[in-house]
Every structure is written in C-alpha cells, then in structure tokens.
C-alpha cells in the first residue's frame, strides 16, 4: 500500500489500533471483514455523546481518570465542538459524558448556549460536583441531568467517590431539586453496580425519595471483581433487585434495571433487555472524544472509526471501519468489549 496522505496514514494507524487490541482468534476474522466491507450511506445519528474533557476532579476506584488531578489541557476546544456539531445532520440530542466531568470545562455555558440555539436537547451525566446553576439551566432548556451516585451510606460513598464529601454532595442535590421545581422529574441517579456496593441499591431508593429524585438507573462495571459466578451471584443480584423494586413501589420511584449483569440473566420487575442481546447503538448514536476520535458507543468501546480532525464526519460515519463494526456487532465474532454489555436505552431519555 502506498501511503500518500494524512487520511491514508490515519487509516493504517486505525487498522493497527483496532485489530491489534483484538484477541488473536478474532483478529483474522475482523481483517477479512474489513476487506469485504463497503462504504455505507447511513443517515447521520440523531444522538451524539460528546466528551468535552478527559479529566475529573474525583478519583473513583472503578475509573481512575482523576487519579492525577484535573488536567485542563485535555478539553475539546469550543471551535472543535462547533465543528463537530455542525457536521452531524439532523442531530437532536447531545449527551455530555465521557471519561471526565463536563462541568469542569471553564466555558461550559458557552457550549450549552450553542446547543440550545440549535434546538438540541442536552443530557448531562455528572458526578454531582457542578454548579446548581448549570444543572438548572440544562433542565430549564428541556434537558436532563443524571447524577452518578454509587452508595447509600456516607462512608462507602466517600470511598467510592473520593475525595467527595457526603454532606456537601447531598446538600447540593437537595438544592438542585428545590430549585428545579417541576423539572426535578428530569433528574435521575445513576447507580453503578460493583463489588463494594452490591447491597446498597435497596437502601438508596428511600433516600432518593427524600431528595425528591424520582428515577434511578442501574448500570454495572465491566469486571465484577466479586469472585463469584453463576447461580450464586445471579441469585444475589436477583434478590437485591427485588428488594429495590419493592422499595421503589413503596416510595413512587421509577427504577430501571439491567436484565443481564456480568453474564447472568436477571428476571424481575423493572428490568430491561440489555444491548448484549442485540445492539442498535452503532446505527443511531456516535461518541466523539475530546481529541476528535469517533467511536461506536456510549459504553466507550475503544474501537475507532476515525478522527474528526482528519476527515469529515460523514466520511467517518460511513467508512469501512464503521461498516465493519456494525456488521460484526450482533454476531458471535462481535468485539469482545461488547460481551455482557449492561446498557439499555430505557431511563436515559
């Protein structure tokens, strides 16, 4: 192959990056698939997940993005943000989310005002450390605020959300729900199931009610770290979900649970089929990282379609790497990162 442009060079780099990360038994199949892939002509996605910053003010054990403190060099510049948004035709919703805390961006209101001017709905996933005024502005413009909250007890919360202080964060939630009024219905808690907090969910439901938050969405870390598999953990999670469901019914909380956790199917009220059983995300959503990388899904699969600084969005969205990922998404040879995915659409919208 003769490399004669930055685009060609980028394609080779993406090839190595994507296929080099695959297990050996899948590498050949994906490379053969790329050779057979065709540029598609898909309609642009209605939803984009934009990572404004790749840094955080909290050092959560499940993530560690904030372990070295906040790095303001890892921010998507406003001009790049405008460039991205302007190239996605028919964009209806932008979720501000990623491996970082969007409310740390110094000129965040400028980004928000640009979206509001385009009549684009904003969903913000946040660790809860942002200003109440920012959250309220999103709610006042028809958006939603989803606050990551992984414990019902102060000591565990501060361990999982270090160096957050329980009292400060709880008071901020109360201030927000009071300020939001009727729009508080568009505030949710996002509970990420992990080894340390596996029994906390039923305890969080009545607290959520006290804080006037009426919706809890449950996610899970990819690696459970529990040292338990099969029937034992399946029964444990099922029981915890049932207890949480009973509390939710009692307190009038909408509870959204994954029907599969760490490879175990969970059957209970309020559970929803996860994307591990069939995923449509690569056809209707896209992720754009702070550095311009374009990726498939909101669970931050490391696979890359391309980079917005080296090609247009339309070319990236419809290129061979994107076509290949979609072709492989719902078959046995799918990307290993997709195995046991716990994401489901319900609750976020």
mmCIF file of C-alpha atoms in Angstrom:
data_model
loop_
_atom_site.group_PDB
_atom_site.id
_atom_site.type_symbol
_atom_site.label_atom_id
_atom_site.label_comp_id
_atom_site.label_asym_id
_atom_site.label_seq_id
_atom_site.Cartn_x
_atom_site.Cartn_y
_atom_site.Cartn_z
ATOM 1 C CA UNK A 1 0.000 0.000 0.000
ATOM 2 C CA UNK A 2 1.299 3.433 -0.903
ATOM 3 C CA UNK A 3 0.664 5.971 1.854
ATOM 4 C CA UNK A 4 0.321 9.433 0.355
ATOM 5 C CA UNK A 5 -1.929 11.432 2.636
ATOM 6 C CA UNK A 6 -2.769 12.038 6.262
ATOM 7 C CA UNK A 7 -6.043 10.217 5.687
ATOM 8 C CA UNK A 8 -4.324 7.110 4.363
ATOM 9 C CA UNK A 9 -1.838 7.267 7.204
ATOM 10 C CA UNK A 10 -4.661 7.563 9.690
ATOM 11 C CA UNK A 11 -6.385 4.516 8.175
ATOM 12 C CA UNK A 12 -3.271 2.404 8.708
ATOM 13 C CA UNK A 13 -2.971 3.659 12.282
ATOM 14 C CA UNK A 14 -6.626 2.840 12.955
ATOM 15 C CA UNK A 15 -6.156 -0.630 11.469
ATOM 16 C CA UNK A 16 -3.325 -1.341 13.906
ATOM 17 C CA UNK A 17 -5.130 0.260 16.831
ATOM 18 C CA UNK A 18 -8.405 -1.604 16.297
ATOM 19 C CA UNK A 19 -7.179 -5.032 15.270
ATOM 20 C CA UNK A 20 -4.100 -5.050 17.475
ATOM 21 C CA UNK A 21 -6.377 -4.860 20.517
ATOM 22 C CA UNK A 22 -8.413 -7.916 19.491
ATOM 23 C CA UNK A 23 -7.732 -11.450 20.752
ATOM 24 C CA UNK A 24 -5.751 -13.465 18.163
ATOM 25 C CA UNK A 25 -8.726 -15.707 17.341
ATOM 26 C CA UNK A 26 -10.752 -12.672 16.244
ATOM 27 C CA UNK A 27 -8.070 -10.623 14.502
ATOM 28 C CA UNK A 28 -8.159 -12.585 11.253
ATOM 29 C CA UNK A 29 -11.969 -12.538 11.054
ATOM 30 C CA UNK A 30 -12.100 -8.777 11.513
ATOM 31 C CA UNK A 31 -9.328 -8.164 8.972
ATOM 32 C CA UNK A 32 -11.122 -10.350 6.436
ATOM 33 C CA UNK A 33 -14.315 -8.481 7.266
ATOM 34 C CA UNK A 34 -12.633 -5.144 6.613
ATOM 35 C CA UNK A 35 -11.570 -6.322 3.163
ATOM 36 C CA UNK A 36 -15.193 -7.165 2.384
ATOM 37 C CA UNK A 37 -16.683 -4.028 3.966
ATOM 38 C CA UNK A 38 -18.288 -1.340 1.861
ATOM 39 C CA UNK A 39 -18.737 2.348 2.448
ATOM 40 C CA UNK A 40 -22.317 2.791 3.580
ATOM 41 C CA UNK A 41 -24.677 5.733 3.139
ATOM 42 C CA UNK A 42 -26.354 5.807 6.510
ATOM 43 C CA UNK A 43 -28.392 8.708 7.760
ATOM 44 C CA UNK A 44 -26.468 10.622 10.411
ATOM 45 C CA UNK A 45 -27.226 9.694 14.047
ATOM 46 C CA UNK A 46 -29.857 11.629 15.971
ATOM 47 C CA UNK A 47 -27.773 11.441 19.135
ATOM 48 C CA UNK A 48 -24.125 12.185 19.863
ATOM 49 C CA UNK A 49 -22.200 11.559 23.068
ATOM 50 C CA UNK A 50 -19.574 14.274 23.358
ATOM 51 C CA UNK A 51 -16.612 14.047 25.719
ATOM 52 C CA UNK A 52 -15.781 17.682 26.465
ATOM 53 C CA UNK A 53 -12.999 16.855 28.898
ATOM 54 C CA UNK A 54 -10.887 13.784 29.583
ATOM 55 C CA UNK A 55 -10.171 14.579 33.222
ATOM 56 C CA UNK A 56 -12.008 14.552 36.533
ATOM 57 C CA UNK A 57 -11.988 16.083 39.994
ATOM 58 C CA UNK A 58 -12.844 12.761 41.640
ATOM 59 C CA UNK A 59 -10.698 9.630 41.769
ATOM 60 C CA UNK A 60 -13.229 6.816 41.738
ATOM 61 C CA UNK A 61 -11.705 3.304 42.024
ATOM 62 C CA UNK A 62 -13.799 1.999 39.116
ATOM 63 C CA UNK A 63 -12.449 4.642 36.722
ATOM 64 C CA UNK A 64 -9.226 6.337 37.987
ATOM 65 C CA UNK A 65 -9.396 9.096 35.360
ATOM 66 C CA UNK A 66 -8.985 11.636 38.159
ATOM 67 C CA UNK A 67 -6.081 9.951 39.921
ATOM 68 C CA UNK A 68 -3.597 12.659 38.875
ATOM 69 C CA UNK A 69 -5.912 15.615 39.404
ATOM 70 C CA UNK A 70 -7.658 17.824 36.874
ATOM 71 C CA UNK A 71 -5.865 18.378 33.559
ATOM 72 C CA UNK A 72 -7.316 21.333 31.655
ATOM 73 C CA UNK A 73 -5.150 20.510 28.639
ATOM 74 C CA UNK A 74 -7.495 17.615 27.844
ATOM 75 C CA UNK A 75 -10.515 19.709 26.852
ATOM 76 C CA UNK A 76 -12.263 19.816 23.485
ATOM 77 C CA UNK A 77 -11.882 23.451 22.335
ATOM 78 C CA UNK A 78 -15.111 25.314 21.631
ATOM 79 C CA UNK A 79 -14.193 25.732 17.937
ATOM 80 C CA UNK A 80 -13.769 21.956 17.605
ATOM 81 C CA UNK A 81 -17.076 21.440 19.387
ATOM 82 C CA UNK A 82 -18.833 23.729 16.919
ATOM 83 C CA UNK A 83 -17.172 21.897 14.038
ATOM 84 C CA UNK A 84 -18.395 18.544 15.307
ATOM 85 C CA UNK A 85 -21.981 19.631 15.950
ATOM 86 C CA UNK A 86 -22.304 21.453 12.618
ATOM 87 C CA UNK A 87 -21.303 18.357 10.652
ATOM 88 C CA UNK A 88 -23.917 15.986 12.092
ATOM 89 C CA UNK A 89 -27.085 16.477 10.066
ATOM 90 C CA UNK A 90 -30.370 16.112 11.942
ATOM 91 C CA UNK A 91 -28.756 15.969 15.375
ATOM 92 C CA UNK A 92 -31.461 16.050 18.052
ATOM 93 C CA UNK A 93 -29.725 15.153 21.317
ATOM 94 C CA UNK A 94 -26.255 15.616 22.746
ATOM 95 C CA UNK A 95 -25.216 13.741 25.845
ATOM 96 C CA UNK A 96 -22.302 15.392 27.619
ATOM 97 C CA UNK A 97 -20.487 12.423 29.027
ATOM 98 C CA UNK A 98 -17.188 10.618 28.808
ATOM 99 C CA UNK A 99 -14.160 9.740 30.856
ATOM 100 C CA UNK A 100 -14.266 13.065 32.622
ATOM 101 C CA UNK A 101 -16.528 15.618 34.330
ATOM 102 C CA UNK A 102 -18.076 18.048 31.831
ATOM 103 C CA UNK A 103 -18.889 20.702 34.436
ATOM 104 C CA UNK A 104 -15.140 21.328 34.887
ATOM 105 C CA UNK A 105 -14.936 22.963 31.454
ATOM 106 C CA UNK A 106 -14.362 26.675 32.236
ATOM 107 C CA UNK A 107 -16.663 27.986 29.483
ATOM 108 C CA UNK A 108 -19.283 25.236 29.668
ATOM 109 C CA UNK A 109 -22.162 27.711 29.411
ATOM 110 C CA UNK A 110 -20.823 28.779 26.015
ATOM 111 C CA UNK A 111 -21.064 25.172 24.804
ATOM 112 C CA UNK A 112 -24.549 24.826 26.255
ATOM 113 C CA UNK A 113 -25.798 28.065 24.715
ATOM 114 C CA UNK A 114 -24.589 26.891 21.317
ATOM 115 C CA UNK A 115 -26.599 23.676 21.664
ATOM 116 C CA UNK A 116 -29.687 25.474 22.921
ATOM 117 C CA UNK A 117 -29.506 27.886 19.976
ATOM 118 C CA UNK A 118 -29.561 24.854 17.649
ATOM 119 C CA UNK A 119 -32.622 23.467 19.500
ATOM 120 C CA UNK A 120 -30.600 20.408 20.529
ATOM 121 C CA UNK A 121 -31.631 18.605 23.699
ATOM 122 C CA UNK A 122 -28.882 18.205 26.294
ATOM 123 C CA UNK A 123 -28.380 15.192 28.547
ATOM 124 C CA UNK A 124 -25.661 15.605 31.157
ATOM 125 C CA UNK A 125 -24.111 12.738 33.082
ATOM 126 C CA UNK A 126 -22.247 14.250 36.007
ATOM 127 C CA UNK A 127 -20.601 13.287 39.280
ATOM 128 C CA UNK A 128 -22.691 15.908 41.038
ATOM 129 C CA UNK A 129 -19.878 18.364 41.745
ATOM 130 C CA UNK A 130 -21.034 21.001 39.258
ATOM 131 C CA UNK A 131 -22.816 24.253 39.998
ATOM 132 C CA UNK A 132 -26.545 24.035 40.668
ATOM 133 C CA UNK A 133 -26.997 26.934 38.229
ATOM 134 C CA UNK A 134 -25.520 24.852 35.394
ATOM 135 C CA UNK A 135 -27.750 21.883 36.148
ATOM 136 C CA UNK A 136 -30.829 24.106 36.383
ATOM 137 C CA UNK A 137 -30.002 25.792 33.068
ATOM 138 C CA UNK A 138 -29.987 22.401 31.352
ATOM 139 C CA UNK A 139 -33.301 21.466 32.971
ATOM 140 C CA UNK A 140 -34.861 24.839 32.118
ATOM 141 C CA UNK A 141 -33.997 24.236 28.452
ATOM 142 C CA UNK A 142 -35.739 20.864 28.335
ATOM 143 C CA UNK A 143 -32.715 18.698 29.117
ATOM 144 C CA UNK A 144 -31.951 16.099 31.759
ATOM 145 C CA UNK A 145 -29.339 15.692 34.465
ATOM 146 C CA UNK A 146 -28.141 12.229 35.502
ATOM 147 C CA UNK A 147 -26.014 12.153 38.651
ATOM 148 C CA UNK A 148 -23.648 9.231 39.271
ATOM 149 C CA UNK A 149 -24.300 8.022 42.815
ATOM 150 C CA UNK A 150 -22.971 4.657 43.939
ATOM 151 C CA UNK A 151 -23.754 4.319 47.644
ATOM 152 C CA UNK A 152 -26.419 4.923 50.275
ATOM 153 C CA UNK A 153 -24.047 5.286 53.218
ATOM 154 C CA UNK A 154 -21.646 8.215 53.745
ATOM 155 C CA UNK A 155 -18.524 6.166 54.456
ATOM 156 C CA UNK A 156 -18.872 3.990 51.371
ATOM 157 C CA UNK A 157 -19.882 6.940 49.187
ATOM 158 C CA UNK A 158 -16.718 8.802 50.159
ATOM 159 C CA UNK A 159 -14.641 5.684 49.479
ATOM 160 C CA UNK A 160 -16.110 5.200 46.004
ATOM 161 C CA UNK A 161 -16.224 8.912 45.137
ATOM 162 C CA UNK A 162 -13.039 10.191 46.735
ATOM 163 C CA UNK A 163 -12.458 12.947 47.807
ATOM 164 C CA UNK A 164 -16.176 13.824 47.692
ATOM 165 C CA UNK A 165 -17.880 14.612 50.982
ATOM 166 C CA UNK A 166 -21.305 13.058 51.515
ATOM 167 C CA UNK A 167 -22.887 16.002 53.274
ATOM 168 C CA UNK A 168 -21.767 18.527 50.654
ATOM 169 C CA UNK A 169 -22.992 16.413 47.732
ATOM 170 C CA UNK A 170 -26.314 15.563 49.404
ATOM 171 C CA UNK A 171 -26.965 19.227 50.147
ATOM 172 C CA UNK A 172 -26.234 20.077 46.521
ATOM 173 C CA UNK A 173 -28.794 17.504 45.344
ATOM 174 C CA UNK A 174 -31.377 18.976 47.710
ATOM 175 C CA UNK A 175 -30.606 22.490 46.474
ATOM 176 C CA UNK A 176 -30.967 21.308 42.893
ATOM 177 C CA UNK A 177 -34.303 19.547 43.329
ATOM 178 C CA UNK A 178 -35.667 22.557 45.225
ATOM 179 C CA UNK A 179 -34.501 24.945 42.506
ATOM 180 C CA UNK A 180 -35.740 22.699 39.689
ATOM 181 C CA UNK A 181 -39.355 22.596 40.869
ATOM 182 C CA UNK A 182 -41.470 20.509 38.489
ATOM 183 C CA UNK A 183 -38.433 19.923 36.285
ATOM 184 C CA UNK A 184 -36.941 17.740 39.011
ATOM 185 C CA UNK A 185 -38.657 14.872 37.193
ATOM 186 C CA UNK A 186 -35.807 15.114 34.675
ATOM 187 C CA UNK A 187 -33.149 14.428 37.304
ATOM 188 C CA UNK A 188 -32.010 10.842 37.840
ATOM 189 C CA UNK A 189 -29.429 8.948 39.853
ATOM 190 C CA UNK A 190 -27.113 6.544 38.014
ATOM 191 C CA UNK A 191 -26.076 3.694 40.285
ATOM 192 C CA UNK A 192 -23.113 1.654 39.015
ATOM 193 C CA UNK A 193 -23.108 -1.834 40.486
ATOM 194 C CA UNK A 194 -19.671 -3.013 41.665
ATOM 195 C CA UNK A 195 -18.108 -5.280 44.255
ATOM 196 C CA UNK A 196 -18.191 -2.817 47.138
ATOM 197 C CA UNK A 197 -21.756 -1.538 46.744
ATOM 198 C CA UNK A 198 -23.662 -4.590 45.608
ATOM 199 C CA UNK A 199 -26.090 -4.442 48.575
ATOM 200 C CA UNK A 200 -26.574 -0.671 48.600
ATOM 201 C CA UNK A 201 -29.294 -0.271 45.971
ATOM 202 C CA UNK A 202 -32.360 -1.034 48.169
ATOM 203 C CA UNK A 203 -31.037 1.467 50.727
ATOM 204 C CA UNK A 204 -30.621 4.193 48.115
ATOM 205 C CA UNK A 205 -34.237 4.109 46.944
ATOM 206 C CA UNK A 206 -35.835 5.726 50.048
ATOM 207 C CA UNK A 207 -33.013 8.269 50.175
ATOM 208 C CA UNK A 208 -33.699 9.199 46.571
ATOM 209 C CA UNK A 209 -37.309 9.795 47.536
ATOM 210 C CA UNK A 210 -36.243 12.035 50.431
ATOM 211 C CA UNK A 211 -34.151 14.067 47.968
ATOM 212 C CA UNK A 212 -37.142 14.357 45.580
ATOM 213 C CA UNK A 213 -35.406 12.372 42.848
ATOM 214 C CA UNK A 214 -37.924 10.024 41.291
ATOM 215 C CA UNK A 215 -35.743 7.946 38.978
ATOM 216 C CA UNK A 216 -32.788 5.567 39.464
ATOM 217 C CA UNK A 217 -30.949 3.891 36.580
ATOM 218 C CA UNK A 218 -28.678 0.935 37.328
ATOM 219 C CA UNK A 219 -25.503 0.215 35.394
ATOM 220 C CA UNK A 220 -22.588 -2.103 36.267
ATOM 221 C CA UNK A 221 -18.812 -2.104 35.964
ATOM 222 C CA UNK A 222 -17.490 -4.475 33.329
ATOM 223 C CA UNK A 223 -15.447 -6.601 35.733
ATOM 224 C CA UNK A 224 -17.490 -7.527 38.792
ATOM 225 C CA UNK A 225 -14.446 -8.356 40.960
ATOM 226 C CA UNK A 226 -16.706 -10.337 43.249
ATOM 227 C CA UNK A 227 -15.020 -13.694 42.840
ATOM 228 C CA UNK A 228 -18.466 -15.227 42.395
ATOM 229 C CA UNK A 229 -20.024 -16.573 39.224
ATOM 230 C CA UNK A 230 -23.098 -18.358 38.016
ATOM 231 C CA UNK A 231 -26.067 -19.268 40.198
ATOM 232 C CA UNK A 232 -24.678 -17.748 43.404
ATOM 233 C CA UNK A 233 -24.236 -14.216 42.140
ATOM 234 C CA UNK A 234 -27.311 -14.489 39.915
ATOM 235 C CA UNK A 235 -29.462 -15.235 42.954
ATOM 236 C CA UNK A 236 -27.781 -12.489 44.976
ATOM 237 C CA UNK A 237 -28.382 -9.796 42.363
ATOM 238 C CA UNK A 238 -31.934 -11.002 41.706
ATOM 239 C CA UNK A 239 -32.767 -10.710 45.399
ATOM 240 C CA UNK A 240 -31.196 -7.256 45.655
ATOM 241 C CA UNK A 241 -33.101 -6.062 42.593
ATOM 242 C CA UNK A 242 -36.371 -7.419 44.005
ATOM 243 C CA UNK A 243 -35.777 -5.644 47.312
ATOM 244 C CA UNK A 244 -35.005 -2.419 45.445
ATOM 245 C CA UNK A 245 -38.154 -2.902 43.368
ATOM 246 C CA UNK A 246 -40.287 -3.249 46.486
ATOM 247 C CA UNK A 247 -38.791 -0.062 47.917
ATOM 248 C CA UNK A 248 -39.319 1.733 44.608
ATOM 249 C CA UNK A 249 -43.001 0.745 44.549
ATOM 250 C CA UNK A 250 -43.394 1.910 48.140
ATOM 251 C CA UNK A 251 -41.770 5.293 47.519
ATOM 252 C CA UNK A 252 -43.009 6.002 43.986
ATOM 253 C CA UNK A 253 -39.567 5.742 42.376
ATOM 254 C CA UNK A 254 -39.064 4.712 38.750
ATOM 255 C CA UNK A 255 -36.383 2.027 38.804
ATOM 256 C CA UNK A 256 -34.560 0.904 35.654
ATOM 257 C CA UNK A 257 -32.606 -2.349 35.994
ATOM 258 C CA UNK A 258 -30.498 -4.351 33.517
ATOM 259 C CA UNK A 259 -31.875 -7.808 32.731
ATOM 260 C CA UNK A 260 -28.311 -9.117 32.474
ATOM 261 C CA UNK A 261 -25.424 -8.423 34.837
ATOM 262 C CA UNK A 262 -21.915 -9.894 34.401
ATOM 263 C CA UNK A 263 -23.272 -12.610 32.121
ATOM 264 C CA UNK A 264 -26.088 -13.574 34.498
ATOM 265 C CA UNK A 265 -29.679 -13.128 33.370
ATOM 266 C CA UNK A 266 -31.801 -11.371 35.966
ATOM 267 C CA UNK A 267 -35.561 -11.708 35.797
ATOM 268 C CA UNK A 268 -37.530 -9.253 37.900
ATOM 269 C CA UNK A 269 -39.852 -6.274 37.647
ATOM 270 C CA UNK A 270 -38.404 -3.092 36.139
ATOM 271 C CA UNK A 271 -35.645 -4.975 34.263
ATOM 272 C CA UNK A 272 -34.841 -4.219 30.639
ATOM 273 C CA UNK A 273 -33.117 -6.193 27.915
ATOM 274 C CA UNK A 274 -29.520 -5.053 27.564
ATOM 275 C CA UNK A 275 -27.574 -4.473 24.379
ATOM 276 C CA UNK A 276 -25.714 -7.746 24.906
ATOM 277 C CA UNK A 277 -28.831 -9.408 23.459
ATOM 278 C CA UNK A 278 -28.967 -7.197 20.392
ATOM 279 C CA UNK A 279 -27.478 -3.751 19.891
ATOM 280 C CA UNK A 280 -28.733 -0.938 17.645
ATOM 281 C CA UNK A 281 -26.478 1.766 19.079
ATOM 282 C CA UNK A 282 -23.903 1.822 16.204
ATOM 283 C CA UNK A 283 -26.686 2.790 13.782
ATOM 284 C CA UNK A 284 -28.261 5.585 15.817
ATOM 285 C CA UNK A 285 -25.606 7.064 18.132
ATOM 286 C CA UNK A 286 -21.981 8.100 17.982
ATOM 287 C CA UNK A 287 -19.308 9.035 20.512
ATOM 288 C CA UNK A 288 -16.810 11.813 19.848
ATOM 289 C CA UNK A 289 -13.926 12.031 22.274
ATOM 290 C CA UNK A 290 -12.195 15.203 23.450
ATOM 291 C CA UNK A 291 -9.359 14.659 20.927
ATOM 292 C CA UNK A 292 -11.657 14.110 17.926
ATOM 293 C CA UNK A 293 -11.688 10.299 17.902
ATOM 294 C CA UNK A 294 -15.033 8.959 16.672
ATOM 295 C CA UNK A 295 -16.149 5.772 18.427
ATOM 296 C CA UNK A 296 -19.188 3.486 18.375
ATOM 297 C CA UNK A 297 -20.957 3.599 21.692
ATOM 298 C CA UNK A 298 -21.734 5.275 24.984
ATOM 299 C CA UNK A 299 -20.021 2.473 26.926
ATOM 300 C CA UNK A 300 -16.763 3.751 25.408
ATOM 301 C CA UNK A 301 -15.737 0.742 23.398
ATOM 302 C CA UNK A 302 -12.118 1.561 22.377
ATOM 303 C CA UNK A 303 -12.760 0.756 18.709
ATOM 304 C CA UNK A 304 -12.265 3.831 16.500
ATOM 305 C CA UNK A 305 -13.966 4.807 13.228
ATOM 306 C CA UNK A 306 -11.665 7.753 12.577
ATOM 307 C CA UNK A 307 -10.789 11.229 13.780
ATOM 308 C CA UNK A 308 -12.783 14.382 13.062
ATOM 309 C CA UNK A 309 -9.575 16.383 12.561
ATOM 310 C CA UNK A 310 -8.509 14.182 9.642
ATOM 311 C CA UNK A 311 -11.772 13.617 7.820
ATOM 312 C CA UNK A 312 -15.344 14.841 7.668
ATOM 313 C CA UNK A 313 -17.949 13.333 9.964
ATOM 314 C CA UNK A 314 -19.941 11.988 7.032
ATOM 315 C CA UNK A 315 -16.918 10.137 5.642
ATOM 316 C CA UNK A 316 -16.084 8.704 9.069
ATOM 317 C CA UNK A 317 -19.673 7.695 9.874
ATOM 318 C CA UNK A 318 -19.941 5.834 6.577
ATOM 319 C CA UNK A 319 -16.393 4.492 6.196
ATOM 320 C CA UNK A 320 -15.180 0.879 6.131
ATOM 321 C CA UNK A 321 -14.263 0.752 9.833
ATOM 322 C CA UNK A 322 -17.756 1.919 10.825
ATOM 323 C CA UNK A 323 -19.397 -0.509 8.399
ATOM 324 C CA UNK A 324 -17.298 -3.374 9.739
ATOM 325 C CA UNK A 325 -18.192 -2.663 13.358
ATOM 326 C CA UNK A 326 -21.906 -2.653 12.535
ATOM 327 C CA UNK A 327 -21.605 -5.883 10.548
ATOM 328 C CA UNK A 328 -19.893 -7.627 13.479
ATOM 329 C CA UNK A 329 -21.983 -6.106 16.266
ATOM 330 C CA UNK A 330 -24.622 -8.766 16.780
ATOM 331 C CA UNK A 331 -22.839 -11.986 15.875
ATOM 332 C CA UNK A 332 -20.605 -14.369 17.803
ATOM 333 C CA UNK A 333 -17.488 -12.622 16.481
ATOM 334 C CA UNK A 334 -18.504 -9.220 17.861
ATOM 335 C CA UNK A 335 -15.979 -7.003 19.598
ATOM 336 C CA UNK A 336 -15.075 -8.583 22.980
ATOM 337 C CA UNK A 337 -15.717 -5.265 24.740
ATOM 338 C CA UNK A 338 -19.387 -5.751 23.829
ATOM 339 C CA UNK A 339 -19.655 -9.054 25.675
ATOM 340 C CA UNK A 340 -22.061 -8.898 28.624
ATOM 341 C CA UNK A 341 -22.902 -5.245 27.945
ATOM 342 C CA UNK A 342 -25.338 -3.927 30.575
ATOM 343 C CA UNK A 343 -26.507 -0.802 28.723
ATOM 344 C CA UNK A 344 -30.138 -0.288 27.804
ATOM 345 C CA UNK A 345 -31.900 2.800 26.432
ATOM 346 C CA UNK A 346 -34.792 2.995 28.849
ATOM 347 C CA UNK A 347 -34.479 5.530 31.636
ATOM 348 C CA UNK A 348 -31.924 7.780 29.996
ATOM 349 C CA UNK A 349 -34.358 9.616 27.749
#
